[in-house]
Short mmCIF file of C-alpha atoms in Angstrom, two decimals:
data_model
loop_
_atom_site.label_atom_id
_atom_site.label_comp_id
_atom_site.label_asym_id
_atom_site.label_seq_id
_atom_site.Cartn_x
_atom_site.Cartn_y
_atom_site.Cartn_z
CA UNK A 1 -27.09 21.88 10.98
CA UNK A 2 -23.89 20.45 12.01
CA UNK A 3 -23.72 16.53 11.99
CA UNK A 4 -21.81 13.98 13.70
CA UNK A 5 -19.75 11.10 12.60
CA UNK A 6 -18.70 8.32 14.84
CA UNK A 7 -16.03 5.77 13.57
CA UNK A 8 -15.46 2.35 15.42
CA UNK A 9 -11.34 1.24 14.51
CA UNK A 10 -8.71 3.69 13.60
CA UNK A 11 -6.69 1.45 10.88
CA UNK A 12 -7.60 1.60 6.68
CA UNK A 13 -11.49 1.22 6.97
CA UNK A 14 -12.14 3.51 9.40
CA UNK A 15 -9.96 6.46 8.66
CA UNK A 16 -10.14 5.99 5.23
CA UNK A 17 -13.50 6.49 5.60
CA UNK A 18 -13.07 9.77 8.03
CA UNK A 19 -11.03 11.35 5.39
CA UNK A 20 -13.11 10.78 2.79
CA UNK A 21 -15.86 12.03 4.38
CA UNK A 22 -13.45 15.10 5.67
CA UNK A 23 -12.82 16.17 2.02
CA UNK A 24 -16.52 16.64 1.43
CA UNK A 25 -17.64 18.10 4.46
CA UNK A 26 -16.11 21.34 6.44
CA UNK A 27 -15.63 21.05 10.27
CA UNK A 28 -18.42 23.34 10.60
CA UNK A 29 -20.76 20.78 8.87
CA UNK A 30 -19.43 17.85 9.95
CA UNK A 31 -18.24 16.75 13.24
CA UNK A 32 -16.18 13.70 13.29
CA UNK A 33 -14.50 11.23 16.08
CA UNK A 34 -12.60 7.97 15.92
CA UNK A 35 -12.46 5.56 18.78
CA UNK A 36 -9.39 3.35 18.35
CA UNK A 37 -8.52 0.78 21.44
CA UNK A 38 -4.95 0.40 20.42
CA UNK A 39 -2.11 2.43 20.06
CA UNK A 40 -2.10 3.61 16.29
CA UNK A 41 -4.38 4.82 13.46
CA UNK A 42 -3.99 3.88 9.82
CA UNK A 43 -1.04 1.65 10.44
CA UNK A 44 -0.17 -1.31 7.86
CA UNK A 45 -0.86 -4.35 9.58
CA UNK A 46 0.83 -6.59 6.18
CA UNK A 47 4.08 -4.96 7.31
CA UNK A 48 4.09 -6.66 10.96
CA UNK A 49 6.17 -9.26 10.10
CA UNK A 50 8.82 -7.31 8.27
CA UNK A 51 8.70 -5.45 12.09
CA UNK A 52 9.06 -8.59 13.95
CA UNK A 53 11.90 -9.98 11.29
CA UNK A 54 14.16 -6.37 11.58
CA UNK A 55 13.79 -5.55 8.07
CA UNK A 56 11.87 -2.50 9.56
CA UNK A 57 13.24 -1.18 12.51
CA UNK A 58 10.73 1.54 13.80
CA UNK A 59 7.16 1.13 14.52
CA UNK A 60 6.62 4.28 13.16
CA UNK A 61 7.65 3.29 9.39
CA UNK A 62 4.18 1.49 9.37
CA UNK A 63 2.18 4.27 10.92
CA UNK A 64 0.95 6.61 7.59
CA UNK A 65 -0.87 9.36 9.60
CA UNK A 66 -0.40 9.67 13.39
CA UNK A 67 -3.51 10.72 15.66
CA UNK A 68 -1.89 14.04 15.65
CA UNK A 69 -1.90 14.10 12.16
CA UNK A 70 -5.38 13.82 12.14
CA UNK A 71 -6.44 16.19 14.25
CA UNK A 72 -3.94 19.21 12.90
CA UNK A 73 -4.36 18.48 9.51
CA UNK A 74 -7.71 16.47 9.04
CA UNK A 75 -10.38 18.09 11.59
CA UNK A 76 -10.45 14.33 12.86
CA UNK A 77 -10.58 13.84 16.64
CA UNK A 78 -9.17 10.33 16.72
CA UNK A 79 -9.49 9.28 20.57
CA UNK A 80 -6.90 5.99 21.33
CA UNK A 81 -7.34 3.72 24.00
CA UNK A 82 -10.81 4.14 23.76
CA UNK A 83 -12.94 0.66 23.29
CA UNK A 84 -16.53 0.80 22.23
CA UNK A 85 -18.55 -1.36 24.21
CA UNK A 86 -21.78 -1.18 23.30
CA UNK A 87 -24.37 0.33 20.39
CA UNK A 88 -27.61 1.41 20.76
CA UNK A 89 -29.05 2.35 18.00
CA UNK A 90 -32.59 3.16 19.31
CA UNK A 91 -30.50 6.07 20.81
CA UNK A 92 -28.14 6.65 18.13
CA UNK A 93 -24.98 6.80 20.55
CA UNK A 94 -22.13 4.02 21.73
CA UNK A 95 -21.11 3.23 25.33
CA UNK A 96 -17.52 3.94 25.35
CA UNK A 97 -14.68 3.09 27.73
CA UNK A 98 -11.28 5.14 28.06
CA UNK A 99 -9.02 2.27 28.70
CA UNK A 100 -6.10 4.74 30.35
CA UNK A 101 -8.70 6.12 33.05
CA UNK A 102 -11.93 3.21 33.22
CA UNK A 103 -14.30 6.10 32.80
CA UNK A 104 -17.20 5.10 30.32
CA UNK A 105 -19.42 7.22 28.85
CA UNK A 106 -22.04 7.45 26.07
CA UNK A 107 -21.60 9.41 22.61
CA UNK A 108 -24.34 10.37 20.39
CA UNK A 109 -24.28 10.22 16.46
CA UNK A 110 -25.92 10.80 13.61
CA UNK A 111 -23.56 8.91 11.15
CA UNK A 112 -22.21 5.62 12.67
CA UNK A 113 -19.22 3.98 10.88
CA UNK A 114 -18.24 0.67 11.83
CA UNK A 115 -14.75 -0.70 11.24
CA UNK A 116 -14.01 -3.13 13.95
CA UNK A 117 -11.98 -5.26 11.63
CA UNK A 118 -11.07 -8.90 12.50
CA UNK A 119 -9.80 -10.92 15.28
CA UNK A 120 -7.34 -13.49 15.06
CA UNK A 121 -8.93 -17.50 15.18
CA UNK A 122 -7.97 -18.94 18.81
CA UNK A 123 -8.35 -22.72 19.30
CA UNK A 124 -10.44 -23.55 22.29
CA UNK A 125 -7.54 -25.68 23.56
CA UNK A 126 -6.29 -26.33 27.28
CA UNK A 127 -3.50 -23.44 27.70
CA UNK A 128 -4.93 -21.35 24.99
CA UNK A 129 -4.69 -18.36 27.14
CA UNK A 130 -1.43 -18.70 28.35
CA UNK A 131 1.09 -15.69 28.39
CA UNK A 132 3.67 -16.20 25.17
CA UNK A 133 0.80 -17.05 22.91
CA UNK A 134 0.23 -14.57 20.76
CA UNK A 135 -2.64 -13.67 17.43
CA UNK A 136 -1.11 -11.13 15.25
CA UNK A 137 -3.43 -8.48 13.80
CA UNK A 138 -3.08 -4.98 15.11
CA UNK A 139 0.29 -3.51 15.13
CA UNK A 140 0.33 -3.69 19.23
CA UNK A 141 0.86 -7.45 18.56
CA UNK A 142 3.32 -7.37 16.10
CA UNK A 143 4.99 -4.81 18.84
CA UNK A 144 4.57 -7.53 21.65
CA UNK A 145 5.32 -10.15 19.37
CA UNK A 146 8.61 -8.64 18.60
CA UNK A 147 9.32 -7.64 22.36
CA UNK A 148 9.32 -11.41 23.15
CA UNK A 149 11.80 -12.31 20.58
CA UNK A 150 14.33 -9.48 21.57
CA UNK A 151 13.42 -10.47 25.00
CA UNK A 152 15.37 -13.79 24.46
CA UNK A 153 12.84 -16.51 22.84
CA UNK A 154 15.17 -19.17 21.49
CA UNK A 155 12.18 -21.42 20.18
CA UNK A 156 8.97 -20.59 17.98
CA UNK A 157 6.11 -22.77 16.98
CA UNK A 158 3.82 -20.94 14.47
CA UNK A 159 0.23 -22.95 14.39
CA UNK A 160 -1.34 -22.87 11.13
CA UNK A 161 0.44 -22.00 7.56
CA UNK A 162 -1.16 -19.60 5.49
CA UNK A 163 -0.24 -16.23 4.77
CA UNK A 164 0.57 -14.92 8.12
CA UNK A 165 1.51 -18.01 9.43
CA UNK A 166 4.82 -18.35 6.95
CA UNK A 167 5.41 -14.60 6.86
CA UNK A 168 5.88 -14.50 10.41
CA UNK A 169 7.59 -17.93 10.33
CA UNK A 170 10.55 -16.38 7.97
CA UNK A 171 10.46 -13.06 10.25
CA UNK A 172 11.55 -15.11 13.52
CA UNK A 173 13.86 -17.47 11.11
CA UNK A 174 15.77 -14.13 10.44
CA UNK A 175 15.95 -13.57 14.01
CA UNK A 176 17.51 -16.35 14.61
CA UNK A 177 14.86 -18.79 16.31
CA UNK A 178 14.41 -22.34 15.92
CA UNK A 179 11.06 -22.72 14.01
CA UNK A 180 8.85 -25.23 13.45
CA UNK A 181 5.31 -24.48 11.88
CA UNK A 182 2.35 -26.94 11.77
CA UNK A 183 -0.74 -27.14 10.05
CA UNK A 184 -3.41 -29.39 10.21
CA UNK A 185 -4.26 -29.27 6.57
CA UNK A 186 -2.13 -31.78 3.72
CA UNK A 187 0.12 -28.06 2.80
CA UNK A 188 0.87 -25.14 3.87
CA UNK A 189 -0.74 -21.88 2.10
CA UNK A 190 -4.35 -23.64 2.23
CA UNK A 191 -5.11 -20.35 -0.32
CA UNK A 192 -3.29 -22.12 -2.74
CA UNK A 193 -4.09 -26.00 -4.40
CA UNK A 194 -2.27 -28.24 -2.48
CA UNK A 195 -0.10 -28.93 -5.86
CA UNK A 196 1.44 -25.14 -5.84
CA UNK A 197 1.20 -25.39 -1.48
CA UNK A 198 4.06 -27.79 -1.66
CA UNK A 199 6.32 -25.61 -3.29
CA UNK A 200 5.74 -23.19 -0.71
CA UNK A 201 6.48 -26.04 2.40
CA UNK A 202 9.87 -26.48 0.04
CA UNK A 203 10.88 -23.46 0.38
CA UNK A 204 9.99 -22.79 4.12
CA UNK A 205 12.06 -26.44 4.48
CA UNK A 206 15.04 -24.62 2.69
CA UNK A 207 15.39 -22.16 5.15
CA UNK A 208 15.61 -24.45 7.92
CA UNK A 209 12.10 -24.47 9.38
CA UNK A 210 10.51 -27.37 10.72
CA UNK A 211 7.45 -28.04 8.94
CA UNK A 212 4.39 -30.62 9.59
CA UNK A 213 1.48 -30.96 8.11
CA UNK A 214 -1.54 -32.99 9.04
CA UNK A 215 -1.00 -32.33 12.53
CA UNK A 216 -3.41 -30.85 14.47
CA UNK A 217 -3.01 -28.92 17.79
CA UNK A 218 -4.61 -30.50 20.82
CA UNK A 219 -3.21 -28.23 23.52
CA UNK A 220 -0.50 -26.20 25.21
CA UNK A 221 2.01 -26.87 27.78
CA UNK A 222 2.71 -24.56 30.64
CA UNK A 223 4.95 -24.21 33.63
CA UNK A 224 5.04 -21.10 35.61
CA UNK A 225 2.87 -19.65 33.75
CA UNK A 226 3.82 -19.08 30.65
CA UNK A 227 3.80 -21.48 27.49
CA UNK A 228 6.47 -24.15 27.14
CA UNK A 229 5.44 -27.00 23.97
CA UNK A 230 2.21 -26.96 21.65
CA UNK A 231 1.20 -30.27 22.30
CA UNK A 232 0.11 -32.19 18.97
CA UNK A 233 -0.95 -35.54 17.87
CA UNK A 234 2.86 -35.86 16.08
CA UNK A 235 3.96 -35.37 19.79
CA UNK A 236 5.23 -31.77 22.11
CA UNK A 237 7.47 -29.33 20.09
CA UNK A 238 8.96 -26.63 22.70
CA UNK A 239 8.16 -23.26 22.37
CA UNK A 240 9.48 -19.85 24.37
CA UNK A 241 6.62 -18.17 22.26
CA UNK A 242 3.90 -19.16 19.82
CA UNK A 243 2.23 -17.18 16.77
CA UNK A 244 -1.26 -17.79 15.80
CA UNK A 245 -1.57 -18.16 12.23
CA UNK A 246 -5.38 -19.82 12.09
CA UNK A 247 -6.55 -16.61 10.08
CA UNK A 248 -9.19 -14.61 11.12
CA UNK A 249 -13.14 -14.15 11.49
CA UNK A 250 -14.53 -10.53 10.93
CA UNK A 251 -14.85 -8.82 14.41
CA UNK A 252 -18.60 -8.50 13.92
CA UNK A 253 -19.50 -9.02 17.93
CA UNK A 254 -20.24 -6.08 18.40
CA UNK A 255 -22.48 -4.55 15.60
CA UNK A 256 -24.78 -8.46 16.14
CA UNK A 257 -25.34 -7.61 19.72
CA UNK A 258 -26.91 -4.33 19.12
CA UNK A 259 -29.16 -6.02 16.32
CA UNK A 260 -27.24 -5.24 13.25
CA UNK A 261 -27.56 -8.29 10.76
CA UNK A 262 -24.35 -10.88 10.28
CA UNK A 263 -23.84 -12.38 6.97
CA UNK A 264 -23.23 -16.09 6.41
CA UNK A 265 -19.55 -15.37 6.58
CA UNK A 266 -19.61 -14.09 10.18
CA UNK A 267 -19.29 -10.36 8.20
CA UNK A 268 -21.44 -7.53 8.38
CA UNK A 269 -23.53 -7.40 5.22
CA UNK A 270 -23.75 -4.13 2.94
CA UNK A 271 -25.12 -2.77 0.03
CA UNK A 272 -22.74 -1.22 -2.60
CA UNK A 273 -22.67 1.68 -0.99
CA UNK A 274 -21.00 0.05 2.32
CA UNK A 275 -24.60 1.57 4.11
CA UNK A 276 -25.09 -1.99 6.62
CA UNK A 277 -28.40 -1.23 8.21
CA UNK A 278 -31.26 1.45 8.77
CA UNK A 279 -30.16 4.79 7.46
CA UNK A 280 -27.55 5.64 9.67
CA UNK A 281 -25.13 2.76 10.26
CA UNK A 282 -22.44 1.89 7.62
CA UNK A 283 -19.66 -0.33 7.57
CA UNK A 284 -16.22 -1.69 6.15
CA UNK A 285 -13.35 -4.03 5.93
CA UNK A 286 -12.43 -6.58 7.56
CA UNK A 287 -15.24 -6.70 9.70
CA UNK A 288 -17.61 -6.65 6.33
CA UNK A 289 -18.70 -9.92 4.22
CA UNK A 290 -18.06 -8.49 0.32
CA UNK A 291 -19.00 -10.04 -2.80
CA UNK A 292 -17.36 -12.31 -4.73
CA UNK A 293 -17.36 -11.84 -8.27
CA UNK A 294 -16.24 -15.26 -9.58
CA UNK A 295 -18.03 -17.67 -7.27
CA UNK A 296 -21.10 -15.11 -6.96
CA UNK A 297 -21.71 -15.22 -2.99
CA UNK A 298 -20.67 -14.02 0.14
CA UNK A 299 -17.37 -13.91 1.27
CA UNK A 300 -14.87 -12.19 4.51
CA UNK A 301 -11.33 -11.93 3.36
CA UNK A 302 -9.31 -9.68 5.54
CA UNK A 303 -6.78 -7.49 3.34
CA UNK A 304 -5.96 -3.74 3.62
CA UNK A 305 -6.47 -3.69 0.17
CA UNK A 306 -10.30 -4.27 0.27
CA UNK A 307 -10.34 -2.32 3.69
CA UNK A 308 -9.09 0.77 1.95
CA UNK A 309 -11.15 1.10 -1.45
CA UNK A 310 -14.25 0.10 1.09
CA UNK A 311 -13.88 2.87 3.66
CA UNK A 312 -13.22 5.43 0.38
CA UNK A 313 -16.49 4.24 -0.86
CA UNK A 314 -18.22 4.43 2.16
CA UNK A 315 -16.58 7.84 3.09
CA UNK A 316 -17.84 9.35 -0.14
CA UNK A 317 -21.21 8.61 0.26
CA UNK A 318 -21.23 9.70 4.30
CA UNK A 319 -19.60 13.04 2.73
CA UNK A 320 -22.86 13.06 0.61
CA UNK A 321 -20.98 11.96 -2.58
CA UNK A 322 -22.14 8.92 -4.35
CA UNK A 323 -19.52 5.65 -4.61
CA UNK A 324 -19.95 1.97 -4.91
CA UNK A 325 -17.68 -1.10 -4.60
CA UNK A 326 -18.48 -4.02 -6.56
CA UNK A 327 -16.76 -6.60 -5.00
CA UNK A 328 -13.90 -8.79 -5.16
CA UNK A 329 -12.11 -11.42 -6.91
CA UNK A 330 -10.00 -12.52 -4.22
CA UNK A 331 -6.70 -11.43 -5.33
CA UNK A 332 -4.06 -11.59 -3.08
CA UNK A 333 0.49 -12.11 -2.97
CA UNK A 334 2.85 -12.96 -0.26
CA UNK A 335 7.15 -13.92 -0.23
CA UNK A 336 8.61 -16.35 1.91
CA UNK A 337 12.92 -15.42 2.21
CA UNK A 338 12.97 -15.33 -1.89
CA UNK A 339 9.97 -17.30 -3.28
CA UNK A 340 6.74 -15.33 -4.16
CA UNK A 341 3.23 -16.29 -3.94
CA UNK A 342 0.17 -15.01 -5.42
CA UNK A 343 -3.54 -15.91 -6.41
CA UNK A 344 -6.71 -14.66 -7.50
CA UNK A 345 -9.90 -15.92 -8.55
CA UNK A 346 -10.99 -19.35 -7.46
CA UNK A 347 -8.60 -22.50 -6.42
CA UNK A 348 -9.83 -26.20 -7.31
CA UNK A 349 -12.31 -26.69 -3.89
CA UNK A 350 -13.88 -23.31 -4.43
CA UNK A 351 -14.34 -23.65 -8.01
CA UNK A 352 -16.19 -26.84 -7.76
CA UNK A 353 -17.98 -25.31 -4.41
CA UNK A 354 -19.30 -22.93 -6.81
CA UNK A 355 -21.11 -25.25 -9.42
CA UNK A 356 -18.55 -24.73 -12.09
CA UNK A 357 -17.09 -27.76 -13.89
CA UNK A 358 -13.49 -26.38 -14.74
CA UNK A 359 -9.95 -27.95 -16.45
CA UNK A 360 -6.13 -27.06 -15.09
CA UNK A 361 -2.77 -26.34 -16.31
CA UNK A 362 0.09 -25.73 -14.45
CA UNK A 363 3.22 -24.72 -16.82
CA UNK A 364 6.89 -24.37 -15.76
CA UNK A 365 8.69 -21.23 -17.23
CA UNK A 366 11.44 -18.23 -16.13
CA UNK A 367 10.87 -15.05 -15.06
CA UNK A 368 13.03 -13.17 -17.92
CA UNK A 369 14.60 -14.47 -21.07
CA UNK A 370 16.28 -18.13 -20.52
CA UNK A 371 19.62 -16.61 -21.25
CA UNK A 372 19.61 -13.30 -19.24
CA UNK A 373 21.23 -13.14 -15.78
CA UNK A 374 19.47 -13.37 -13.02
CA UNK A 375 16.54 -15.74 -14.78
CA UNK A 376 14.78 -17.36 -12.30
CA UNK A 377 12.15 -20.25 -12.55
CA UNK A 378 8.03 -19.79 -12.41
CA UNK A 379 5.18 -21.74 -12.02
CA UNK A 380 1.84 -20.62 -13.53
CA UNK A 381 -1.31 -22.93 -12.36
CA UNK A 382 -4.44 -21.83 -14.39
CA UNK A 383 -8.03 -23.12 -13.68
CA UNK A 384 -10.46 -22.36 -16.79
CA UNK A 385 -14.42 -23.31 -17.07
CA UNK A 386 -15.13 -26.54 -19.64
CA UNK A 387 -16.53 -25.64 -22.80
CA UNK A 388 -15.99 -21.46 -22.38
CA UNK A 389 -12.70 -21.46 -21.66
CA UNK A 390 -13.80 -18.59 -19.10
CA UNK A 391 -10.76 -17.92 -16.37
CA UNK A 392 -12.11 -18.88 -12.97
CA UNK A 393 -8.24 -18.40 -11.32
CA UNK A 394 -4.69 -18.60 -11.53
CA UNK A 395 -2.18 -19.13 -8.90
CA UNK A 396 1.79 -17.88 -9.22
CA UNK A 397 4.96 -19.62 -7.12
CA UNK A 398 8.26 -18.45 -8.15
CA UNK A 399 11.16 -16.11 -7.31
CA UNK A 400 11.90 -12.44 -8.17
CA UNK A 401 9.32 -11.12 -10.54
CA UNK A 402 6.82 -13.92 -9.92
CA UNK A 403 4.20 -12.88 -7.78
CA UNK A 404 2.93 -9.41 -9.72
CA UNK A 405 2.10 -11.41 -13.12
CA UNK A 406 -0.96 -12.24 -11.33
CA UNK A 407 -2.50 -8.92 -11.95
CA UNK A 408 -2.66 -9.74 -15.42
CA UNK A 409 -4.75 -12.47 -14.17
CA UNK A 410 -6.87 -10.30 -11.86
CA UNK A 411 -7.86 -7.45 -14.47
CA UNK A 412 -8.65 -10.70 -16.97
CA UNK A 413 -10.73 -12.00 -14.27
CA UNK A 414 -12.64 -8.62 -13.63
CA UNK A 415 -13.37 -8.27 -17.04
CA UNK A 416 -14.93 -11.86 -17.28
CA UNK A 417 -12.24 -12.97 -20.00
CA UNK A 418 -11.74 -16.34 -21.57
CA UNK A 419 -8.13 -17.97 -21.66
CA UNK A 420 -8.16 -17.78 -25.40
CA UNK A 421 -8.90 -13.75 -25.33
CA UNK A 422 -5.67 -13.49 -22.93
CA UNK A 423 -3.20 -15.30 -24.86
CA UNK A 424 -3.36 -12.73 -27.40
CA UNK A 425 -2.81 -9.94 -25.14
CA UNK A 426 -0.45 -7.58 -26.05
CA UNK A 427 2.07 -7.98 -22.75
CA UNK A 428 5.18 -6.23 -22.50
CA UNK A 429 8.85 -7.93 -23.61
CA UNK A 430 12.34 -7.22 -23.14
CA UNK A 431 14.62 -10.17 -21.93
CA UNK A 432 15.26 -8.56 -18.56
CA UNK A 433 11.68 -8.61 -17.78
CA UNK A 434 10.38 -12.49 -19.42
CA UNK A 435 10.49 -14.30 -22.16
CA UNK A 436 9.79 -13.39 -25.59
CA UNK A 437 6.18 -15.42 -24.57
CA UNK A 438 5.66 -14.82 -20.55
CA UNK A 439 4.37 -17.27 -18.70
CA UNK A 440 0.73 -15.60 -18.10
CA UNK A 441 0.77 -15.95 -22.11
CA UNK A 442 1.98 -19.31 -21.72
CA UNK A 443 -0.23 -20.36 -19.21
CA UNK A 444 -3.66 -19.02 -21.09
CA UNK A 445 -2.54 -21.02 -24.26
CA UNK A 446 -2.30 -24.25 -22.60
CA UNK A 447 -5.25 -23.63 -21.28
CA UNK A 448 -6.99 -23.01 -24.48
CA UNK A 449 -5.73 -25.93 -25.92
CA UNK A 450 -6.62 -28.35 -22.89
CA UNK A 451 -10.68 -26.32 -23.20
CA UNK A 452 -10.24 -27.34 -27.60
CA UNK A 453 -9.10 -31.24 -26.46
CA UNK A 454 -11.81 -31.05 -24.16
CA UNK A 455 -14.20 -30.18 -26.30
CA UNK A 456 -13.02 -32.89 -29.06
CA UNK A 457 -13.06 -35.90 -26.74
CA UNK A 458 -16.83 -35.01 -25.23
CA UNK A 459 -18.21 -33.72 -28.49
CA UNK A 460 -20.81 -30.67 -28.84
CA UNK A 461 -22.83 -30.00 -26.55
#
């Protein structure tokens, strides 16, 4: 008998998920539709700000499979501009609204997918809603965002200065706008400690943006209109536009008001599978809460990384295949003009939020062989548990060849390692690449020897 899949979001979870289940499952078995209310399916939303800054000129470079592509190719009847409004699951169908025409009408499944994603944070300040204030997380706002730059905008304030918030600070820089970023936290990049955040606010100083920190928003000019200053406690910067950079919560609204349970984290909670509740609903990315396998809870973190493996997973087993993800380690990289960031694991708050008791190390080094050309500098921050010398994270800042070092980090971290098991590992040379000893090597001996000291001055256990 032939069954039918319903998917809720068009981007990585939800299609992923589609064409997994696609691959197991002929058209004749398996029926399945995608309700997307935006513009594009499986897009890359981490490439918006490389749209808005002109390093990629055509929408289109982000898109990977078109609806079109999907329905020649893929059996997959992806429906845009179509907005789920409701679920009932007593009935097994969703209320849905075609946004082009305002006709609604309910759809009946036996599979239900959800992959609703996230929603950009927006401060409940006066002018909040004003026109020229925009959240970037589909590609339709990085499209409108980039529409009011070419439109003229000579001025940008970008609230809030983690990784969005500094990517799409650079991409207006590189337009040529007047920027100025604030954040109410002591740094920028509150993913980072606030020891390897500064380097990041150094850099975003060096190319001429206007940065302050401890400042928090308490409203929004306006005049005809539109927005004209983000008002703060430091005093009114102007603004012909302003990016939201606050992060994001999971976009879980829907799937609580039809009585499917919310997680902690605001995210839909699953079982390894990605099956969310009763036997027919399943869910994943950004709108799911995931596992952390450091701190050993509930988390949401919002990358397409996550998104992707989840909706495979989840695909599989809808295809009647069998698939699990584990969880996460929270691994994650950005650049800002040359400098590259990266982290994984835990930083200092969330290690101690966690019940560990942990020592640092942050070590200075180059990113090739002190004498080759091109050598850049690096800055390795380690955090390791007392006693163990188990890894609990490690955060990068440095220019070309930085940022992907921290993988090392990440499969050490998966695989539970101690700092003295890494700094024997055998890691590739050649002086065009690092140092006869690279920095993740350096890095996991320090913090070996700072665990032995440790140990020495406290005494066994």
């Amino acid at each position: 008998m032939r069954r039918r899949l319903l998917v809720i979001g068009g981007d990585a979870a939800g299609m992923s998920a589609a064409s997994q289940a696609r691959r197991r499952r002929t058209p004749d078995e398996l029926e399945i539709v995608a309700f997307e209310r935006g513009n594009y399916t499986s897009y890359s939303a981490c490439g918006i700000p490389y749209l808005v800054g002109g390093e990629v000129t055509e929408v289109d470079d982000l898109v990977a499979r078109s609806p079109e592509v999907f329905r020649a190719k893929h059996a997959i009847e992806a429906r845009m501009r179509h907005e789920v409004e409701e679920i009932d699951l007593a009935r097994g169908a969703v209320l849905v609204r075609d946004l082009e025409r305002g006709a609604t009408s309910w759809e009946g499944y036996d599979d239900l997918m959800i992959a609703t994603g996230a929603v950009p944070r927006r401060p409940e300040l006066p002018g909040s809603d004003a026109p020229g204030i925009f959240g970037v997380q589909v590609l339709d706002d990085g499209v409108a965002v980039r529409e009011a730059v070419l439109a003229g905008a000579k001025r940008a304030v970008v609230i809030g200065g983690g990784y969005i918030g500094v990517e799409m600070a650079e991409a207006m820089v590189r337009r040529g706008l007047d920027v100025t970023l604030v954040d109410r936290g002591p740094e920028v990049m509150s993913t980072l400690d606030p020891d390897m955040g500064a380097l990041v606010r150094e850099a975003l100083c060096g190319m001429g943006i206007d940065i302050h920190t401890s400042c928090a928003v308490e409203g929004f000019a306006t005049a005809d209109g539109k927005v004209t200053a983000v008002v703060c406690e430091d005093g009114e910067f102007p603004a012909d536009l302003v990016v939201l950079g606050l992060g994001v919560r999971p976009n879980s609204d829907l799937a609580a008001a039809a009585g499917v349970p919310v997680g902690v984290t605001g995210g839909i909670p699953t079982d390894l599978r990605q099956h969310a509740y009763a036997d027919a609903v399943w869910a994943a990315g950004d709108c799911v809460e995931t596992y952390h396998l450091v701190a050993r809870r509930p988390v949401a973190i919002a990358l397409g990384t996550h998104a992707n493996k989840q909706g495979r997973v989840a695909g599989i087993n809808l295809g009647g295949g069998y698939a699990t993800f584990p969880g996460v380690v929270g691994t994650a990289v950005s650049k800002v003009c040359d400098f590259e960031i990266a982290r994984t694991g835990l930083k200092e708050v969330e290690a101690t939020r966690a019940g560990f008791e942990f020592l640092t190390v942050v070590v200075e080094s180059t990113t090739r062989a002190g004498y080759y050309p091109g050598t850049t500098a690096i800055t390795v921050k380690v955090i390791a548990e007392r006693r163990s010398g188990r890894l609990l994270g490690a955060q990068i800042v440095g220019r070309e060849g930085a940022a992907k070092r921290i993988d090392v980090f990440a499969a050490a971290l998966w695989n539970e390692m101690d700092v003295h098991a890494m700094l024997n590992m055998d890691l590739s040379y050649a002086p065009p690449f690092s140092p006869v000893w690279d920095p993740v090597l350096i890095a996991a001996r320090k913090a070996w020897e700072a665990v032995e000291a440790d140990v020495v001055r406290s005494g066994p256990d």
